[in-house]
CSV table of C-alpha atoms in Angstrom, one decimal:
chain,number,residue,atom,x,y,z
A,94,UNK,CA,0.0,0.0,0.0
A,95,UNK,CA,2.8,2.4,0.9
A,96,UNK,CA,4.5,1.9,-2.5
A,97,UNK,CA,1.2,2.7,-4.3
A,98,UNK,CA,0.8,5.9,-2.5
A,99,UNK,CA,4.4,6.8,-3.3
A,100,UNK,CA,3.8,6.0,-7.0
A,101,UNK,CA,0.7,8.2,-7.0
A,102,UNK,CA,2.7,11.0,-5.5
A,103,UNK,CA,5.4,10.7,-8.1
A,104,UNK,CA,2.8,10.6,-10.8
A,105,UNK,CA,1.3,13.7,-9.6
A,106,UNK,CA,4.6,15.5,-9.3
A,107,UNK,CA,5.5,14.4,-12.9
A,108,UNK,CA,2.2,15.8,-14.1
A,109,UNK,CA,3.0,19.1,-12.3
A,110,UNK,CA,6.5,19.2,-13.8
A,111,UNK,CA,5.1,18.6,-17.3
A,112,UNK,CA,2.7,21.6,-16.9
A,113,UNK,CA,5.5,23.7,-15.6
A,114,UNK,CA,7.9,22.7,-18.4
A,115,UNK,CA,5.2,23.6,-20.9
A,116,UNK,CA,5.4,27.2,-19.7
A,117,UNK,CA,9.2,27.2,-20.2
A,118,UNK,CA,9.1,26.3,-23.9
A,119,UNK,CA,9.8,28.9,-26.5
A,120,UNK,CA,6.7,30.8,-27.5
A,121,UNK,CA,4.7,29.1,-30.2
A,122,UNK,CA,1.1,28.5,-31.2
A,123,UNK,CA,0.9,25.6,-28.8
A,124,UNK,CA,2.4,27.4,-25.9
A,125,UNK,CA,0.2,27.5,-22.7
A,126,UNK,CA,0.4,31.3,-22.8
A,127,UNK,CA,-1.5,31.1,-26.1
A,128,UNK,CA,-3.8,28.2,-25.5
A,129,UNK,CA,-4.9,29.1,-22.0
A,130,UNK,CA,-6.0,32.6,-22.9
A,131,UNK,CA,-7.8,31.1,-26.0
A,132,UNK,CA,-9.7,28.7,-23.6
A,133,UNK,CA,-10.5,31.6,-21.2
A,134,UNK,CA,-11.7,33.9,-24.0
A,135,UNK,CA,-13.8,31.1,-25.6
A,136,UNK,CA,-15.4,30.3,-22.2
A,137,UNK,CA,-16.0,34.0,-21.3
A,138,UNK,CA,-17.5,34.9,-24.7
A,139,UNK,CA,-19.7,31.8,-24.8
A,140,UNK,CA,-21.0,32.7,-21.3
A,141,UNK,CA,-21.8,36.2,-22.4
A,142,UNK,CA,-23.6,34.9,-25.5
A,143,UNK,CA,-25.5,32.3,-23.5
A,144,UNK,CA,-26.6,34.9,-20.9
A,145,UNK,CA,-27.8,37.2,-23.7
A,146,UNK,CA,-29.8,34.6,-25.6
A,147,UNK,CA,-30.7,32.3,-22.8
A,148,UNK,CA,-31.4,29.2,-25.0
A,149,UNK,CA,-30.0,25.9,-23.7
A,150,UNK,CA,-28.8,25.1,-27.3
A,151,UNK,CA,-26.2,27.8,-26.9
A,152,UNK,CA,-25.0,26.5,-23.5
A,153,UNK,CA,-21.3,27.5,-22.9
A,154,UNK,CA,-20.3,23.9,-23.4
A,155,UNK,CA,-21.4,24.2,-27.0
A,156,UNK,CA,-20.5,27.8,-27.7
A,157,UNK,CA,-17.2,27.7,-25.9
A,158,UNK,CA,-16.0,24.5,-27.6
A,159,UNK,CA,-17.0,25.9,-31.1
A,160,UNK,CA,-15.2,29.2,-30.4
A,161,UNK,CA,-12.0,27.4,-29.2
A,162,UNK,CA,-12.2,25.1,-32.2
A,163,UNK,CA,-12.4,28.1,-34.5
A,164,UNK,CA,-9.4,29.6,-32.8
A,165,UNK,CA,-7.4,26.4,-33.2
A,166,UNK,CA,-8.2,26.3,-36.9
A,167,UNK,CA,-7.0,29.9,-37.3
A,168,UNK,CA,-3.8,29.2,-35.4
A,169,UNK,CA,-3.3,25.9,-37.2
A,170,UNK,CA,-3.0,23.9,-34.0
A,171,UNK,CA,-3.8,20.2,-33.9
A,172,UNK,CA,-5.5,18.4,-31.0
A,173,UNK,CA,-2.3,17.0,-29.4
A,174,UNK,CA,-0.8,20.4,-29.3
A,175,UNK,CA,-4.0,21.9,-27.9
A,176,UNK,CA,-4.1,19.2,-25.1
A,177,UNK,CA,-0.5,19.9,-24.2
A,178,UNK,CA,-1.2,23.6,-23.9
A,179,UNK,CA,-4.2,23.0,-21.8
A,180,UNK,CA,-2.3,20.9,-19.2
A,181,UNK,CA,-3.1,23.2,-16.4
A,182,UNK,CA,-6.9,22.7,-16.8
A,183,UNK,CA,-6.5,18.9,-16.8
A,184,UNK,CA,-4.9,19.2,-13.4
A,185,UNK,CA,-8.0,20.8,-12.0
A,186,UNK,CA,-10.4,18.0,-13.1
A,187,UNK,CA,-9.8,15.9,-10.0
A,188,UNK,CA,-10.3,18.7,-7.5
A,189,UNK,CA,-13.4,19.8,-9.4
A,190,UNK,CA,-15.0,16.4,-8.9
A,191,UNK,CA,-14.2,16.6,-5.1
A,192,UNK,CA,-15.7,20.1,-4.9
A,193,UNK,CA,-19.1,18.6,-5.9
A,194,UNK,CA,-19.3,17.4,-2.3
A,195,UNK,CA,-20.0,20.9,-1.0
A,196,UNK,CA,-23.4,21.6,-2.8
A,197,UNK,CA,-24.3,18.0,-2.0
A,198,UNK,CA,-23.7,18.5,1.7
A,199,UNK,CA,-25.7,21.8,1.6
A,200,UNK,CA,-28.7,20.1,0.0
A,201,UNK,CA,-28.6,16.9,2.1
A,202,UNK,CA,-31.3,18.2,4.5
A,203,UNK,CA,-33.8,18.0,1.6
A,204,UNK,CA,-33.1,14.3,1.1
A,205,UNK,CA,-34.2,13.6,4.6
A,206,UNK,CA,-37.4,15.6,4.1
A,207,UNK,CA,-38.3,14.0,0.8
A,208,UNK,CA,-37.4,10.5,2.0
A,209,UNK,CA,-37.3,7.2,0.3
A,210,UNK,CA,-39.6,7.8,-2.8
A,211,UNK,CA,-36.9,10.1,-4.2
A,212,UNK,CA,-34.1,7.7,-3.4
A,213,UNK,CA,-35.9,4.8,-5.1
A,214,UNK,CA,-36.6,7.0,-8.1
A,215,UNK,CA,-33.0,8.1,-8.2
A,216,UNK,CA,-31.7,4.5,-8.1
A,217,UNK,CA,-34.1,3.4,-10.9
A,218,UNK,CA,-33.5,6.6,-13.0
A,219,UNK,CA,-29.7,6.4,-12.7
A,220,UNK,CA,-29.8,2.8,-14.1
A,221,UNK,CA,-32.5,3.5,-16.6
A,222,UNK,CA,-31.0,6.6,-18.3
A,223,UNK,CA,-27.8,5.0,-19.6
A,224,UNK,CA,-29.5,1.6,-20.1
A,225,UNK,CA,-32.2,2.9,-22.5
A,226,UNK,CA,-29.6,4.7,-24.6
A,227,UNK,CA,-27.2,1.8,-24.7
A,228,UNK,CA,-30.0,-0.6,-25.8
A,229,UNK,CA,-31.2,1.7,-28.5
A,230,UNK,CA,-27.6,2.1,-29.8
A,231,UNK,CA,-27.1,-1.7,-29.6
A,232,UNK,CA,-30.3,-2.2,-31.7
A,233,UNK,CA,-29.0,0.2,-34.3
A,234,UNK,CA,-25.7,-1.5,-34.4
A,235,UNK,CA,-23.5,1.0,-32.6
A,236,UNK,CA,-19.8,0.0,-32.0
A,237,UNK,CA,-18.2,-0.6,-28.6
A,238,UNK,CA,-16.8,2.9,-28.6
A,239,UNK,CA,-20.3,4.3,-28.9
A,240,UNK,CA,-21.7,2.1,-26.2
A,241,UNK,CA,-19.0,3.1,-23.7
A,242,UNK,CA,-19.6,6.8,-24.5
A,243,UNK,CA,-23.3,6.4,-23.9
A,244,UNK,CA,-22.9,4.7,-20.5
A,245,UNK,CA,-22.0,8.0,-18.9
A,246,UNK,CA,-24.4,10.2,-20.8
A,247,UNK,CA,-26.5,11.4,-17.9
A,248,UNK,CA,-23.8,12.2,-15.3
A,249,UNK,CA,-22.1,15.5,-14.8
A,250,UNK,CA,-19.0,15.9,-17.1
A,251,UNK,CA,-16.2,15.7,-14.4
A,252,UNK,CA,-17.6,12.4,-13.1
A,253,UNK,CA,-18.2,11.2,-16.7
A,254,UNK,CA,-14.6,12.0,-17.6
A,255,UNK,CA,-13.2,10.2,-14.5
A,256,UNK,CA,-15.3,7.1,-15.4
A,257,UNK,CA,-14.3,7.2,-19.1
A,258,UNK,CA,-10.7,7.1,-18.0
A,259,UNK,CA,-11.4,4.0,-16.0
A,260,UNK,CA,-13.2,2.3,-18.9
A,261,UNK,CA,-10.6,3.4,-21.5
A,262,UNK,CA,-13.2,5.3,-23.5
A,263,UNK,CA,-12.7,8.4,-25.6
A,264,UNK,CA,-12.7,11.5,-23.4
A,265,UNK,CA,-14.0,14.0,-25.9
A,266,UNK,CA,-16.8,11.7,-27.2
A,267,UNK,CA,-18.0,11.2,-23.6
A,268,UNK,CA,-17.9,14.9,-23.0
A,269,UNK,CA,-19.8,15.6,-26.2
A,270,UNK,CA,-22.4,13.0,-25.4
A,271,UNK,CA,-22.9,14.4,-21.9
A,272,UNK,CA,-23.4,17.9,-23.3
A,273,UNK,CA,-25.8,16.8,-26.0
A,274,UNK,CA,-27.9,14.8,-23.6
A,275,UNK,CA,-28.1,17.7,-21.2
A,276,UNK,CA,-29.3,20.0,-24.0
A,277,UNK,CA,-31.9,17.5,-25.2
A,278,UNK,CA,-33.2,17.2,-21.6
A,279,UNK,CA,-33.1,20.9,-20.9
A,280,UNK,CA,-34.9,21.8,-24.2
A,281,UNK,CA,-37.6,19.1,-24.2
A,282,UNK,CA,-37.8,18.2,-20.5
A,283,UNK,CA,-40.1,20.9,-19.1
A,284,UNK,CA,-42.6,20.7,-21.9
A,285,UNK,CA,-42.6,16.9,-21.7
A,286,UNK,CA,-43.4,17.1,-18.0
A,287,UNK,CA,-46.3,19.4,-18.8
A,288,UNK,CA,-47.5,16.9,-21.4
A,289,UNK,CA,-47.4,14.1,-18.9
A,290,UNK,CA,-49.5,16.2,-16.5
A,291,UNK,CA,-46.7,16.6,-13.9
A,292,UNK,CA,-47.0,19.9,-12.0
A,293,UNK,CA,-44.9,18.9,-8.9
A,294,UNK,CA,-41.8,21.0,-9.2
A,295,UNK,CA,-39.9,18.6,-7.0
A,296,UNK,CA,-40.5,15.8,-9.6
A,297,UNK,CA,-39.6,18.0,-12.5
A,298,UNK,CA,-36.3,19.1,-10.8
A,299,UNK,CA,-35.3,15.7,-9.7
A,300,UNK,CA,-36.1,14.2,-13.2
A,301,UNK,CA,-34.0,16.9,-14.9
A,302,UNK,CA,-31.1,16.4,-12.5
A,303,UNK,CA,-31.0,12.6,-13.1
A,304,UNK,CA,-31.3,12.8,-16.8
A,305,UNK,CA,-29.8,16.1,-17.8
A,306,UNK,CA,-27.2,16.9,-15.0
A,307,UNK,CA,-25.8,20.5,-14.9
A,308,UNK,CA,-27.5,21.8,-18.1
A,309,UNK,CA,-30.8,20.5,-16.8
A,310,UNK,CA,-30.2,22.1,-13.5
A,311,UNK,CA,-29.7,25.5,-15.0
A,312,UNK,CA,-33.0,25.0,-16.8
A,313,UNK,CA,-34.6,23.9,-13.5
A,314,UNK,CA,-33.4,27.0,-11.8
A,315,UNK,CA,-35.3,29.0,-14.4
A,316,UNK,CA,-38.5,27.3,-13.3
A,317,UNK,CA,-38.0,27.9,-9.6
A,318,UNK,CA,-35.4,27.8,-6.8
A,319,UNK,CA,-37.1,24.7,-5.4
A,320,UNK,CA,-37.0,23.0,-8.8
A,321,UNK,CA,-33.3,23.9,-9.1
A,322,UNK,CA,-32.3,22.7,-5.7
A,323,UNK,CA,-33.9,19.3,-6.3
A,324,UNK,CA,-32.2,19.1,-9.7
A,325,UNK,CA,-28.8,20.0,-8.2
A,326,UNK,CA,-29.3,17.3,-5.6
A,327,UNK,CA,-30.3,14.7,-8.1
A,328,UNK,CA,-27.3,15.6,-10.3
A,329,UNK,CA,-24.9,15.1,-7.4
A,330,UNK,CA,-26.4,11.9,-6.1
A,331,UNK,CA,-26.8,10.4,-9.6
A,332,UNK,CA,-23.1,11.2,-10.4
A,333,UNK,CA,-21.9,9.5,-7.2
A,334,UNK,CA,-24.3,6.5,-7.7
A,335,UNK,CA,-23.3,6.0,-11.3
A,336,UNK,CA,-19.6,6.2,-10.4
A,337,UNK,CA,-20.1,3.5,-7.8
A,338,UNK,CA,-22.4,1.2,-9.9
A,339,UNK,CA,-21.0,1.5,-13.5
A,340,UNK,CA,-17.5,0.0,-12.9
A,341,UNK,CA,-19.1,-3.0,-11.1
A,342,UNK,CA,-21.7,-3.5,-13.9
A,343,UNK,CA,-19.2,-3.2,-16.8
A,344,UNK,CA,-16.6,-5.5,-15.2
A,345,UNK,CA,-19.3,-8.2,-14.7
B,203,UNK,CA,-11.4,28.1,13.4
B,204,UNK,CA,-13.1,31.5,12.9
B,205,UNK,CA,-16.1,31.2,10.5
B,206,UNK,CA,-15.0,34.1,8.4
B,207,UNK,CA,-11.9,36.3,8.4
B,208,UNK,CA,-12.4,40.0,7.5
B,209,UNK,CA,-8.7,40.8,6.8
B,210,UNK,CA,-7.3,39.7,3.5
B,211,UNK,CA,-4.4,37.7,4.8
B,212,UNK,CA,-6.8,35.7,6.9
B,213,UNK,CA,-9.1,35.2,3.9
B,214,UNK,CA,-6.1,34.2,1.7
B,215,UNK,CA,-5.1,31.7,4.4
B,216,UNK,CA,-8.6,30.2,4.5
B,217,UNK,CA,-8.7,30.0,0.7
B,218,UNK,CA,-5.4,28.2,0.7
B,219,UNK,CA,-6.7,25.8,3.4
B,220,UNK,CA,-9.8,25.1,1.3
B,221,UNK,CA,-7.8,24.5,-1.9
B,222,UNK,CA,-5.5,22.3,0.1
B,223,UNK,CA,-8.4,20.3,1.4
B,224,UNK,CA,-9.7,19.7,-2.1
B,225,UNK,CA,-6.3,18.5,-3.3
B,226,UNK,CA,-5.8,16.3,-0.2
B,227,UNK,CA,-9.2,14.6,-0.6
B,228,UNK,CA,-8.6,14.1,-4.4
B,229,UNK,CA,-5.3,12.5,-3.4
B,230,UNK,CA,-6.8,10.4,-0.6
B,231,UNK,CA,-9.5,9.2,-3.0
B,232,UNK,CA,-7.0,8.1,-5.6
B,233,UNK,CA,-4.8,6.5,-3.0
B,234,UNK,CA,-7.8,4.5,-1.6
B,235,UNK,CA,-8.9,3.4,-5.0
B,236,UNK,CA,-5.4,2.3,-5.9
B,237,UNK,CA,-4.5,0.5,-2.7
B,238,UNK,CA,-7.9,-1.4,-2.6
B,239,UNK,CA,-7.7,-1.8,-6.4
B,240,UNK,CA,-11.3,-0.5,-6.7
B,241,UNK,CA,-12.6,0.3,-10.1
B,242,UNK,CA,-14.4,3.5,-8.9
B,243,UNK,CA,-12.7,6.7,-10.1
B,244,UNK,CA,-10.4,8.1,-7.4
B,245,UNK,CA,-11.8,11.7,-7.4
B,246,UNK,CA,-15.3,10.3,-6.9
B,247,UNK,CA,-14.1,8.4,-3.9
B,248,UNK,CA,-12.5,11.6,-2.7
B,249,UNK,CA,-15.8,13.4,-3.1
B,250,UNK,CA,-17.6,10.8,-1.0
B,251,UNK,CA,-14.8,11.0,1.6
B,252,UNK,CA,-15.2,14.8,1.8
B,253,UNK,CA,-19.0,14.5,2.0
B,254,UNK,CA,-18.6,12.1,4.9
B,255,UNK,CA,-16.1,14.4,6.6
B,256,UNK,CA,-18.4,17.4,6.2
B,257,UNK,CA,-21.3,15.5,7.6
B,258,UNK,CA,-19.2,14.6,10.6
B,259,UNK,CA,-17.8,18.1,10.9
B,260,UNK,CA,-21.4,19.5,10.7
B,261,UNK,CA,-20.8,22.5,8.4
B,262,UNK,CA,-18.7,23.6,5.4
B,263,UNK,CA,-15.5,25.5,6.4
B,264,UNK,CA,-15.6,29.0,5.0
B,265,UNK,CA,-12.5,28.7,2.8
B,266,UNK,CA,-13.6,25.4,1.4
B,267,UNK,CA,-17.0,26.8,0.4
B,268,UNK,CA,-15.3,29.7,-1.3
B,269,UNK,CA,-12.9,27.6,-3.3
B,270,UNK,CA,-15.6,25.1,-4.2
B,271,UNK,CA,-18.0,27.8,-5.5
B,272,UNK,CA,-15.2,29.3,-7.6
B,273,UNK,CA,-14.1,26.0,-9.1
B,274,UNK,CA,-17.7,24.9,-9.8
B,275,UNK,CA,-18.4,28.2,-11.6
B,276,UNK,CA,-15.4,27.5,-13.8
B,277,UNK,CA,-16.4,23.9,-14.5
B,278,UNK,CA,-17.2,24.5,-18.1
B,279,UNK,CA,-13.8,26.0,-18.6
B,280,UNK,CA,-12.0,23.2,-16.8
B,281,UNK,CA,-13.5,20.5,-19.1
B,282,UNK,CA,-13.3,22.6,-22.3
B,283,UNK,CA,-10.2,20.7,-23.5
B,284,UNK,CA,-12.1,17.4,-23.3
B,285,UNK,CA,-15.2,18.9,-25.1
B,286,UNK,CA,-13.2,20.5,-28.0
B,287,UNK,CA,-11.9,17.0,-28.9
B,288,UNK,CA,-15.2,16.0,-30.3
B,289,UNK,CA,-14.5,18.1,-33.4
B,290,UNK,CA,-11.3,16.2,-33.9
B,291,UNK,CA,-12.9,12.7,-33.9
B,292,UNK,CA,-12.3,10.9,-37.1
B,293,UNK,CA,-12.6,7.2,-36.2
B,294,UNK,CA,-16.4,6.9,-36.0
B,295,UNK,CA,-18.4,5.6,-39.0
B,296,UNK,CA,-21.6,7.2,-40.3
B,297,UNK,CA,-23.6,4.4,-38.8
B,298,UNK,CA,-22.0,5.0,-35.4
B,299,UNK,CA,-22.9,8.6,-35.5
B,300,UNK,CA,-26.5,7.7,-36.4
B,301,UNK,CA,-26.8,5.2,-33.5
B,302,UNK,CA,-25.2,7.7,-31.1
B,303,UNK,CA,-27.5,10.6,-31.9
B,304,UNK,CA,-30.7,8.4,-32.0
B,305,UNK,CA,-29.8,6.9,-28.7
B,306,UNK,CA,-29.2,10.3,-27.1
B,307,UNK,CA,-32.4,11.9,-28.4
B,308,UNK,CA,-34.8,9.0,-28.1
B,309,UNK,CA,-33.1,7.5,-25.1
B,310,UNK,CA,-33.2,10.8,-23.1
B,311,UNK,CA,-36.9,11.4,-23.9
B,312,UNK,CA,-37.8,7.9,-22.8
B,313,UNK,CA,-35.8,8.0,-19.6
B,314,UNK,CA,-37.1,11.5,-18.8
B,315,UNK,CA,-40.7,10.1,-19.2
B,316,UNK,CA,-40.1,7.0,-17.2
B,317,UNK,CA,-38.2,8.7,-14.3
B,318,UNK,CA,-40.9,11.4,-14.0
B,319,UNK,CA,-43.8,9.0,-14.0
B,320,UNK,CA,-42.1,6.8,-11.4
B,321,UNK,CA,-41.3,9.7,-9.1
B,322,UNK,CA,-44.8,11.0,-9.4
B,323,UNK,CA,-46.3,7.6,-8.6
B,324,UNK,CA,-44.0,7.1,-5.6
B,325,UNK,CA,-44.7,10.5,-4.1
B,326,UNK,CA,-48.4,10.3,-4.6
B,327,UNK,CA,-48.5,6.9,-3.0
B,328,UNK,CA,-46.7,8.1,0.1
B,329,UNK,CA,-48.9,11.2,0.3
B,330,UNK,CA,-52.0,9.0,0.1
B,331,UNK,CA,-50.7,6.6,2.8
B,332,UNK,CA,-50.0,9.5,5.1
B,333,UNK,CA,-53.5,10.9,4.4
B,334,UNK,CA,-55.0,7.5,5.4
B,335,UNK,CA,-53.1,7.6,8.6
B,336,UNK,CA,-54.4,11.0,9.4
B,337,UNK,CA,-58.1,10.1,9.0
């Protein structure tokens, strides 16, 4: 056990060193001082556009990635170079997953108040959401790569990326699937709820959180604070539950 | 520990403490996953460990709350490099794309419907039971 921790520590230091050495390279199009501002500008502009228009289709995940992609084409940078330049952001992925514990802790009171119906719904929903998608893709003859990417479709991106690493999937495909799923859920979810005759905002929020993670939660917050809180709670719990269940299910 | 420091050195110290806690729990989660050879991602274990610690502690330390709020607000930026990669994907066939998009659109609509109906049913049943007890 001691040697494993030592290995982890060395791995972490090596990663840090790689990021630091990236900054010491001579200035080029793939230098972190070019790529990082490009990322920040893309994110910031996309956020502005999203706030101005307010449509889930232009969520910063979509707008930001398109803007950065356009920037990369202009600079003539390939994906490997871009990834090396973005090393600093990759380092933050782990701590970002850990940070999800804080909103979860703050909303935990509501779990106790809502009780077991929500927990049972969460368990079923967390299994159902990826299962339905994987079955459809399987029937349509999707390859193994596609099935692995769909398995994490309904969990929040940092957790999905951590799981993808575990299952040797393609990072960017998983991230794209998560974003697209969130947009489908956020765009059609609320009207679908109305169509089904569901007026309980707790149900709407919880359903959006299970199926459409952060993008659904943003949409739920527009409905009401209560709806948003239930969505945030469902998103966090669903992420944790999927992370615990999925590796067991896929290895079996 | 004081709940909130007014002076900036105190605030900076609390911020650093919060950031250190996030890194420490990330590392602890990874170490636990590696030493027990669990297939659960290390950072997720770290999140659960932190949640457990916060439940035992009773509240969220000020600095930790501050750092967490900042990092969660920048979440989209942090995973931008992973998202951009989708435009560079070349190894998927047309049939794969079709299966993927159909599964995402139809699958999400189906699972939204099923989850919502199930939740509605469960909540109504509990409410009815409680009502029966009251009468």
